[in-house]
Amino acid sequence: MGDDTAGSQNLAWVDDAPAARNNADQVTVNLPKYLDLTVAEAERQWLEIVSRQDPTENRGRVNHTPVETLLAGAVRVVANVRAGGGEGRSFPFPVPELARLFRRKPNGVASKVENLSGVPGRNRGATTDIDLGRRLAADPDLVASAYRIILAAARNVGIGTDRLPDFLGLEHGGFMVLLGQEEIDALDLETAVEQEIGQRRLEDLDTDSATERALVQMLRVGQSAFASEVLRNYGDACAFCGFTLGDGRRPSLLRAGHIKPWRDSDRRERLDVANGIAACPTHDAAFDTGLMTLDTAPDHLTVRVSPRLHSAADRHPATARHFSGDGLRQRIDLTLPTVAPANEYLAWHRERIFA
């Protein structure tokens, strides 16, 4: 991040000229106000933000400041957000929290998150949003650096964790890591991108190399958001044994896996929290390889182990520690996950994976 404290007086992003919109590789002149943001300039923007009127009273359109836009870019790592759906729709954490702080409606924040997808054609983002979204998706360290600057500025002007939670867990150090990437095999990723490119050609949308790279990053960032939402859904604890570090920080030694595998899922299923379950590495591996599965009941899930694993637990005390008694829950109550696993995914696992 740069050290120049002379920020632009015009904080709104401005779309490029029409000719620039047709050149996917052109670096827009607006990016420095985002990428070179300083603590002093972020403090000034925060003071402007918190002085706004309530969104229900605000009649005019208020452009997003770089602080808001960069935080929206950070949201993409921990939540898959889609705009629209009417006034009564609920949005995942931290969209409602940011909406209250920004004095905006949640759908307005969700729209900005969606516009930063980095893939032209399917989003409504200006060229600046698309270019910035690609830069942020390609450089996790850049996201972390901007995020810490913005949080430091917020704390300096009196915005505490009750109003702006540390939703990336990076305020006090650590590295920005995309979660859940171990689930995506390189060949499966290539196949998914080829399918997406084919669909875009049918829709007469961009299919150049920059778009292809953006699609790869979109899939990876989407997977990270899926994993974050699944872990949060299970209270950052293993559904099968309760293992947790209990501090909400990363790494947590937990994995957020798909019930119906990523490679076999379509675009919607890959991002569906109801297709995920949080587990420690041992139980995650057993579930993924079909040594365990889950049977459905009205208010809980019953854990079922394969005959092979049951036999191993009878013969080996070390195996028994993890797959019998206190080492493995016999049932998973559905009071903890806000979103319960969907029956369609559980049935798929029982029929296709369980051995």
Short mmCIF file of C-alpha atoms in Angstrom, two decimals:
data_model
loop_
_atom_site.label_atom_id
_atom_site.label_comp_id
_atom_site.label_asym_id
_atom_site.label_seq_id
_atom_site.Cartn_x
_atom_site.Cartn_y
_atom_site.Cartn_z
CA MET A 1 0.00 0.00 0.00
CA GLY A 2 1.22 3.49 -0.75
CA ASP A 3 2.27 6.18 1.72
CA ASP A 4 0.74 9.16 -0.10
CA THR A 5 -1.78 10.75 2.25
CA ALA A 6 -3.25 13.11 -0.33
CA GLY A 7 -6.52 11.38 -1.12
CA SER A 8 -8.91 12.42 -3.87
CA GLN A 9 -11.75 14.68 -2.82
CA ASN A 10 -14.11 12.76 -5.10
CA LEU A 11 -14.55 9.44 -3.32
CA ALA A 12 -17.03 7.94 -5.78
CA TRP A 13 -15.81 5.48 -8.38
CA VAL A 14 -16.34 6.72 -11.93
CA ASP A 15 -16.81 4.34 -14.86
CA ASP A 16 -14.32 4.59 -17.69
CA ALA A 17 -15.04 5.92 -21.13
CA PRO A 18 -16.95 3.58 -23.48
CA ALA A 19 -13.80 2.75 -25.44
CA ALA A 20 -12.05 1.59 -22.27
CA ARG A 21 -14.93 -0.73 -21.40
CA ASN A 22 -14.13 -2.78 -24.48
CA ASN A 23 -10.52 -3.37 -23.44
CA ALA A 24 -10.42 -6.00 -20.66
CA ASP A 25 -6.68 -5.58 -20.13
CA GLN A 26 -6.61 -1.83 -19.61
CA VAL A 27 -5.76 -0.73 -16.08
CA THR A 28 -8.28 1.88 -15.04
CA VAL A 29 -7.12 5.20 -13.71
CA ASN A 30 -9.32 4.79 -10.65
CA LEU A 31 -7.53 1.84 -9.04
CA PRO A 32 -4.88 3.84 -7.13
CA LYS A 33 -7.53 5.41 -4.89
CA TYR A 34 -8.29 1.83 -3.76
CA LEU A 35 -4.88 0.17 -3.91
CA ASP A 36 -2.96 3.12 -2.41
CA LEU A 37 -5.42 3.85 0.39
CA THR A 38 -3.78 5.12 3.58
CA VAL A 39 -4.96 5.07 7.18
CA ALA A 40 -5.41 8.85 7.15
CA GLU A 41 -7.57 8.79 4.04
CA ALA A 42 -9.55 5.81 5.35
CA GLU A 43 -10.23 7.73 8.58
CA ARG A 44 -11.61 10.64 6.55
CA GLN A 45 -13.87 8.30 4.63
CA TRP A 46 -15.11 6.62 7.81
CA LEU A 47 -16.07 10.00 9.26
CA GLU A 48 -18.05 10.70 6.11
CA ILE A 49 -19.74 7.30 6.25
CA VAL A 50 -20.87 7.48 9.88
CA SER A 51 -22.28 10.99 9.36
CA ARG A 52 -24.74 9.78 6.73
CA GLN A 53 -28.49 9.80 7.15
CA ASP A 54 -30.41 6.63 7.83
CA PRO A 55 -30.94 4.76 4.52
CA THR A 56 -34.74 4.96 4.91
CA GLU A 57 -34.46 8.76 4.97
CA ASN A 58 -31.86 9.13 2.24
CA ARG A 59 -33.59 9.95 -1.04
CA GLY A 60 -30.52 10.17 -3.29
CA ARG A 61 -27.90 7.69 -4.44
CA VAL A 62 -24.74 7.74 -2.34
CA ASN A 63 -21.72 6.39 -4.18
CA HIS A 64 -19.55 3.79 -2.49
CA THR A 65 -16.28 5.05 -1.06
CA PRO A 66 -13.09 3.01 -1.56
CA VAL A 67 -13.38 1.88 2.10
CA GLU A 68 -16.81 0.39 1.44
CA THR A 69 -15.78 -1.12 -1.89
CA LEU A 70 -12.66 -2.77 -0.47
CA LEU A 71 -14.62 -4.24 2.44
CA ALA A 72 -17.16 -5.54 -0.07
CA GLY A 73 -14.27 -7.22 -1.86
CA ALA A 74 -13.19 -8.81 1.40
CA VAL A 75 -16.72 -10.13 1.98
CA ARG A 76 -16.38 -12.26 -1.15
CA VAL A 77 -13.84 -14.44 0.66
CA VAL A 78 -16.21 -15.39 3.49
CA ALA A 79 -19.71 -15.28 1.98
CA ASN A 80 -21.36 -16.02 -1.36
CA VAL A 81 -23.68 -13.07 -1.80
CA ARG A 82 -26.35 -12.43 -4.40
CA ALA A 83 -28.33 -9.22 -4.66
CA GLY A 84 -32.07 -8.96 -5.24
CA GLY A 85 -34.87 -11.09 -3.88
CA GLY A 86 -37.11 -8.45 -2.28
CA GLU A 87 -37.12 -6.47 0.93
CA GLY A 88 -37.67 -9.43 3.24
CA ARG A 89 -34.68 -11.41 2.05
CA SER A 90 -31.94 -12.28 4.55
CA PHE A 91 -28.24 -11.96 3.73
CA PRO A 92 -25.28 -13.83 5.20
CA PHE A 93 -22.81 -12.40 7.72
CA PRO A 94 -21.29 -9.81 7.48
CA VAL A 95 -23.58 -8.11 4.93
CA PRO A 96 -26.23 -6.94 7.46
CA GLU A 97 -23.52 -5.69 9.83
CA LEU A 98 -21.81 -3.68 7.08
CA ALA A 99 -25.15 -2.33 5.85
CA ARG A 100 -25.91 -0.90 9.29
CA LEU A 101 -22.47 0.67 9.51
CA PHE A 102 -22.53 2.08 5.98
CA ARG A 103 -26.08 3.41 6.48
CA ARG A 104 -27.19 1.44 3.44
CA LYS A 105 -29.78 -1.21 2.74
CA PRO A 106 -28.35 -4.76 2.81
CA ASN A 107 -29.21 -5.26 -0.85
CA GLY A 108 -27.05 -2.25 -1.72
CA VAL A 109 -24.05 -3.83 -0.02
CA ALA A 110 -24.84 -7.17 -1.65
CA SER A 111 -24.93 -5.51 -5.07
CA LYS A 112 -21.46 -4.08 -4.58
CA VAL A 113 -20.13 -7.48 -3.46
CA GLU A 114 -21.65 -9.11 -6.53
CA ASN A 115 -20.32 -6.42 -8.88
CA LEU A 116 -16.78 -7.24 -7.75
CA SER A 117 -16.97 -10.76 -9.19
CA GLY A 118 -14.33 -9.80 -11.76
CA VAL A 119 -16.21 -11.48 -14.61
CA PRO A 120 -17.79 -9.10 -17.15
CA GLY A 121 -21.17 -9.81 -18.68
CA ARG A 122 -23.07 -11.43 -15.82
CA ASN A 123 -22.61 -8.70 -13.26
CA ARG A 124 -23.66 -5.05 -13.41
CA GLY A 125 -20.33 -3.71 -12.24
CA ALA A 126 -18.51 -0.83 -13.88
CA THR A 127 -15.11 -1.46 -15.42
CA THR A 128 -13.50 -0.24 -12.22
CA ASP A 129 -15.37 -2.84 -10.19
CA ILE A 130 -14.39 -5.62 -12.59
CA ASP A 131 -10.71 -4.65 -12.66
CA LEU A 132 -10.57 -4.17 -8.90
CA GLY A 133 -12.38 -7.46 -8.29
CA ARG A 134 -9.83 -9.29 -10.41
CA ARG A 135 -6.92 -7.67 -8.60
CA LEU A 136 -8.31 -8.57 -5.19
CA ALA A 137 -9.16 -12.15 -6.18
CA ALA A 138 -5.68 -12.70 -7.61
CA ASP A 139 -3.79 -11.26 -4.62
CA PRO A 140 -4.96 -12.36 -1.14
CA ASP A 141 -2.11 -10.36 0.44
CA LEU A 142 -3.52 -7.21 -1.14
CA VAL A 143 -6.92 -7.94 0.41
CA ALA A 144 -5.33 -8.49 3.83
CA SER A 145 -3.26 -5.30 3.65
CA ALA A 146 -6.19 -3.10 2.63
CA TYR A 147 -8.42 -4.79 5.21
CA ARG A 148 -6.00 -4.06 8.08
CA ILE A 149 -5.64 -0.42 7.00
CA ILE A 150 -9.41 0.01 6.92
CA LEU A 151 -9.93 -1.65 10.30
CA ALA A 152 -7.12 0.38 11.88
CA ALA A 153 -8.72 3.59 10.60
CA ALA A 154 -12.12 2.49 11.88
CA ARG A 155 -10.77 1.82 15.36
CA ASN A 156 -8.98 5.20 15.31
CA VAL A 157 -12.27 7.03 14.80
CA GLY A 158 -14.10 5.02 17.46
CA ILE A 159 -15.75 2.24 15.45
CA GLY A 160 -15.44 -0.85 17.65
CA THR A 161 -15.82 -4.54 16.99
CA ASP A 162 -19.50 -4.35 17.93
CA ARG A 163 -20.12 -2.26 14.81
CA LEU A 164 -17.35 -3.57 12.54
CA PRO A 165 -16.47 -7.18 13.40
CA ASP A 166 -13.14 -8.62 12.30
CA PHE A 167 -14.85 -10.96 9.85
CA LEU A 168 -11.59 -12.07 8.19
CA GLY A 169 -9.81 -12.66 11.50
CA LEU A 170 -6.79 -10.69 10.29
CA GLU A 171 -6.90 -7.51 12.34
CA HIS A 172 -4.11 -8.62 14.66
CA GLY A 173 -1.95 -10.52 12.18
CA GLY A 174 -1.93 -13.77 10.28
CA PHE A 175 -2.11 -14.59 6.60
CA MET A 176 -4.94 -14.34 4.13
CA VAL A 177 -5.72 -17.89 2.99
CA LEU A 178 -8.51 -19.06 0.73
CA LEU A 179 -10.25 -21.88 2.58
CA GLY A 180 -11.37 -25.20 1.17
CA GLN A 181 -8.99 -25.29 -1.80
CA GLU A 182 -7.93 -28.86 -1.04
CA GLU A 183 -11.36 -29.95 -2.28
CA ILE A 184 -10.74 -28.66 -5.81
CA ASP A 185 -8.61 -30.89 -8.01
CA ALA A 186 -6.77 -29.09 -10.84
CA LEU A 187 -8.43 -31.22 -13.51
CA ASP A 188 -11.88 -30.67 -11.97
CA LEU A 189 -11.23 -26.93 -11.92
CA GLU A 190 -10.19 -26.98 -15.57
CA THR A 191 -13.33 -28.91 -16.50
CA ALA A 192 -15.55 -26.46 -14.60
CA VAL A 193 -13.96 -23.48 -16.36
CA GLU A 194 -14.38 -25.13 -19.77
CA GLN A 195 -18.07 -25.68 -19.02
CA GLU A 196 -18.47 -22.07 -17.95
CA ILE A 197 -16.67 -20.82 -21.07
CA GLY A 198 -18.94 -22.96 -23.24
CA GLN A 199 -22.02 -21.51 -21.59
CA ARG A 200 -20.71 -17.97 -22.01
CA ARG A 201 -20.18 -18.56 -25.74
CA LEU A 202 -23.80 -19.64 -26.05
CA GLU A 203 -24.78 -16.37 -24.36
CA ASP A 204 -22.39 -14.27 -26.51
CA LEU A 205 -20.41 -13.17 -23.44
CA ASP A 206 -16.68 -12.53 -23.20
CA THR A 207 -14.47 -15.62 -23.38
CA ASP A 208 -11.00 -14.07 -23.64
CA SER A 209 -7.99 -15.10 -21.56
CA ALA A 210 -8.61 -12.43 -18.93
CA THR A 211 -12.17 -13.68 -18.48
CA GLU A 212 -10.92 -17.26 -18.20
CA ARG A 213 -8.46 -16.29 -15.47
CA ALA A 214 -11.21 -14.40 -13.69
CA LEU A 215 -13.44 -17.47 -13.82
CA VAL A 216 -10.73 -19.56 -12.18
CA GLN A 217 -10.40 -17.03 -9.38
CA MET A 218 -14.18 -16.73 -9.08
CA LEU A 219 -14.44 -20.49 -8.51
CA ARG A 220 -11.64 -20.43 -5.93
CA VAL A 221 -13.01 -17.43 -4.06
CA GLY A 222 -16.50 -18.94 -4.17
CA GLN A 223 -15.12 -22.12 -2.62
CA SER A 224 -13.45 -20.12 0.15
CA ALA A 225 -16.74 -18.34 0.88
CA PHE A 226 -18.57 -21.68 0.93
CA ALA A 227 -16.06 -23.12 3.41
CA SER A 228 -16.28 -20.04 5.65
CA GLU A 229 -20.07 -20.16 5.71
CA VAL A 230 -20.11 -23.90 6.47
CA LEU A 231 -17.66 -23.54 9.36
CA ARG A 232 -19.70 -20.67 10.76
CA ASN A 233 -22.88 -22.72 10.29
CA TYR A 234 -21.48 -25.42 12.61
CA GLY A 235 -20.06 -23.01 15.17
CA ASP A 236 -16.47 -23.70 14.06
CA ALA A 237 -16.65 -27.22 15.48
CA CYS A 238 -16.55 -30.74 14.05
CA ALA A 239 -20.09 -32.04 13.58
CA PHE A 240 -18.92 -35.61 14.26
CA CYS A 241 -16.92 -35.17 17.47
CA GLY A 242 -17.14 -31.53 18.56
CA PHE A 243 -13.45 -30.73 18.12
CA THR A 244 -12.81 -26.98 18.10
CA LEU A 245 -10.13 -24.47 18.96
CA GLY A 246 -12.95 -22.21 20.07
CA ASP A 247 -11.38 -18.86 19.22
CA GLY A 248 -12.86 -18.22 15.78
CA ARG A 249 -9.44 -17.66 14.24
CA ARG A 250 -7.80 -19.30 11.25
CA PRO A 251 -6.37 -21.83 10.80
CA SER A 252 -8.79 -23.88 12.86
CA LEU A 253 -7.72 -27.43 11.87
CA LEU A 254 -11.29 -27.89 10.63
CA ARG A 255 -12.44 -28.59 7.11
CA ALA A 256 -15.67 -27.63 5.42
CA GLY A 257 -16.42 -30.35 2.91
CA HIS A 258 -19.15 -30.90 0.37
CA ILE A 259 -21.59 -33.72 1.03
CA LYS A 260 -22.12 -34.12 -2.70
CA PRO A 261 -18.54 -33.60 -3.97
CA TRP A 262 -17.50 -30.37 -5.68
CA ARG A 263 -16.65 -32.17 -8.91
CA ASP A 264 -20.14 -33.68 -9.13
CA SER A 265 -22.03 -30.53 -8.16
CA ASP A 266 -23.36 -27.79 -10.40
CA ARG A 267 -22.74 -24.08 -9.85
CA ARG A 268 -25.58 -23.70 -7.35
CA GLU A 269 -24.78 -26.87 -5.41
CA ARG A 270 -21.11 -25.90 -5.01
CA LEU A 271 -22.12 -22.75 -3.12
CA ASP A 272 -25.03 -24.20 -1.15
CA VAL A 273 -24.35 -24.26 2.59
CA ALA A 274 -26.85 -27.13 2.88
CA ASN A 275 -24.35 -29.19 0.85
CA GLY A 276 -21.60 -28.75 3.43
CA ILE A 277 -20.53 -30.18 6.76
CA ALA A 278 -17.74 -29.12 9.12
CA ALA A 279 -15.39 -31.82 10.36
CA CYS A 280 -11.95 -32.39 11.82
CA PRO A 281 -9.44 -33.85 9.31
CA THR A 282 -9.95 -37.45 10.47
CA HIS A 283 -13.72 -37.46 10.25
CA ASP A 284 -13.68 -35.35 7.10
CA ALA A 285 -11.50 -37.95 5.37
CA ALA A 286 -13.68 -40.82 6.59
CA PHE A 287 -16.81 -39.11 5.31
CA ASP A 288 -15.28 -38.12 1.95
CA THR A 289 -14.01 -41.65 1.27
CA GLY A 290 -17.31 -43.32 2.20
CA LEU A 291 -16.27 -44.91 5.47
CA MET A 292 -19.05 -42.96 7.19
CA THR A 293 -22.37 -41.49 6.14
CA LEU A 294 -25.41 -39.82 7.67
CA ASP A 295 -28.98 -41.10 7.91
CA THR A 296 -31.80 -38.62 8.29
CA ALA A 297 -34.33 -38.42 11.11
CA PRO A 298 -36.93 -35.73 11.92
CA ASP A 299 -34.73 -33.69 14.26
CA HIS A 300 -31.26 -35.19 13.94
CA LEU A 301 -28.82 -37.09 11.76
CA THR A 302 -27.60 -40.55 12.67
CA VAL A 303 -23.94 -41.38 12.06
CA ARG A 304 -23.40 -44.70 10.33
CA VAL A 305 -19.95 -46.27 9.85
CA SER A 306 -19.08 -48.81 7.20
CA PRO A 307 -18.51 -52.48 8.12
CA ARG A 308 -14.84 -52.04 7.27
CA LEU A 309 -14.42 -49.13 9.68
CA HIS A 310 -16.48 -50.87 12.36
CA SER A 311 -14.23 -53.92 12.13
CA ALA A 312 -11.09 -51.79 12.33
CA ALA A 313 -12.40 -50.05 15.45
CA ASP A 314 -12.99 -53.46 17.07
CA ARG A 315 -9.43 -54.57 16.34
CA HIS A 316 -7.39 -51.41 16.87
CA PRO A 317 -7.68 -49.23 20.00
CA ALA A 318 -6.25 -46.20 18.18
CA THR A 319 -9.00 -46.45 15.55
CA ALA A 320 -11.63 -46.97 18.24
CA ARG A 321 -10.60 -43.71 19.93
CA HIS A 322 -11.77 -41.79 16.87
CA PHE A 323 -14.68 -43.89 15.66
CA SER A 324 -16.46 -45.19 18.77
CA GLY A 325 -17.46 -44.04 22.24
CA ASP A 326 -16.66 -40.43 23.01
CA GLY A 327 -14.59 -40.14 19.83
CA LEU A 328 -17.60 -40.18 17.52
CA ARG A 329 -21.12 -38.91 18.09
CA GLN A 330 -23.86 -41.38 17.31
CA ARG A 331 -26.20 -38.57 16.30
CA ILE A 332 -25.91 -34.97 15.19
CA ASP A 333 -28.64 -32.73 16.56
CA LEU A 334 -29.92 -30.18 14.08
CA THR A 335 -30.19 -27.44 16.67
CA LEU A 336 -26.63 -26.21 16.05
CA PRO A 337 -26.42 -25.67 12.29
CA THR A 338 -28.60 -22.78 11.22
CA VAL A 339 -28.87 -24.46 7.82
CA ALA A 340 -29.37 -28.23 8.05
CA PRO A 341 -27.85 -30.57 5.44
CA ALA A 342 -30.31 -31.08 2.61
CA ASN A 343 -31.76 -34.55 2.12
CA GLU A 344 -30.92 -34.51 -1.59
CA TYR A 345 -27.19 -34.28 -0.83
CA LEU A 346 -27.28 -36.82 2.00
CA ALA A 347 -29.10 -39.30 -0.23
CA TRP A 348 -26.50 -38.77 -2.95
CA HIS A 349 -23.71 -39.50 -0.46
CA ARG A 350 -25.36 -42.67 0.85
CA GLU A 351 -26.02 -43.99 -2.65
CA ARG A 352 -22.82 -42.97 -4.45
CA ILE A 353 -20.03 -42.73 -1.87
CA PHE A 354 -20.80 -44.79 1.23
CA ALA A 355 -19.05 -48.14 1.10
#
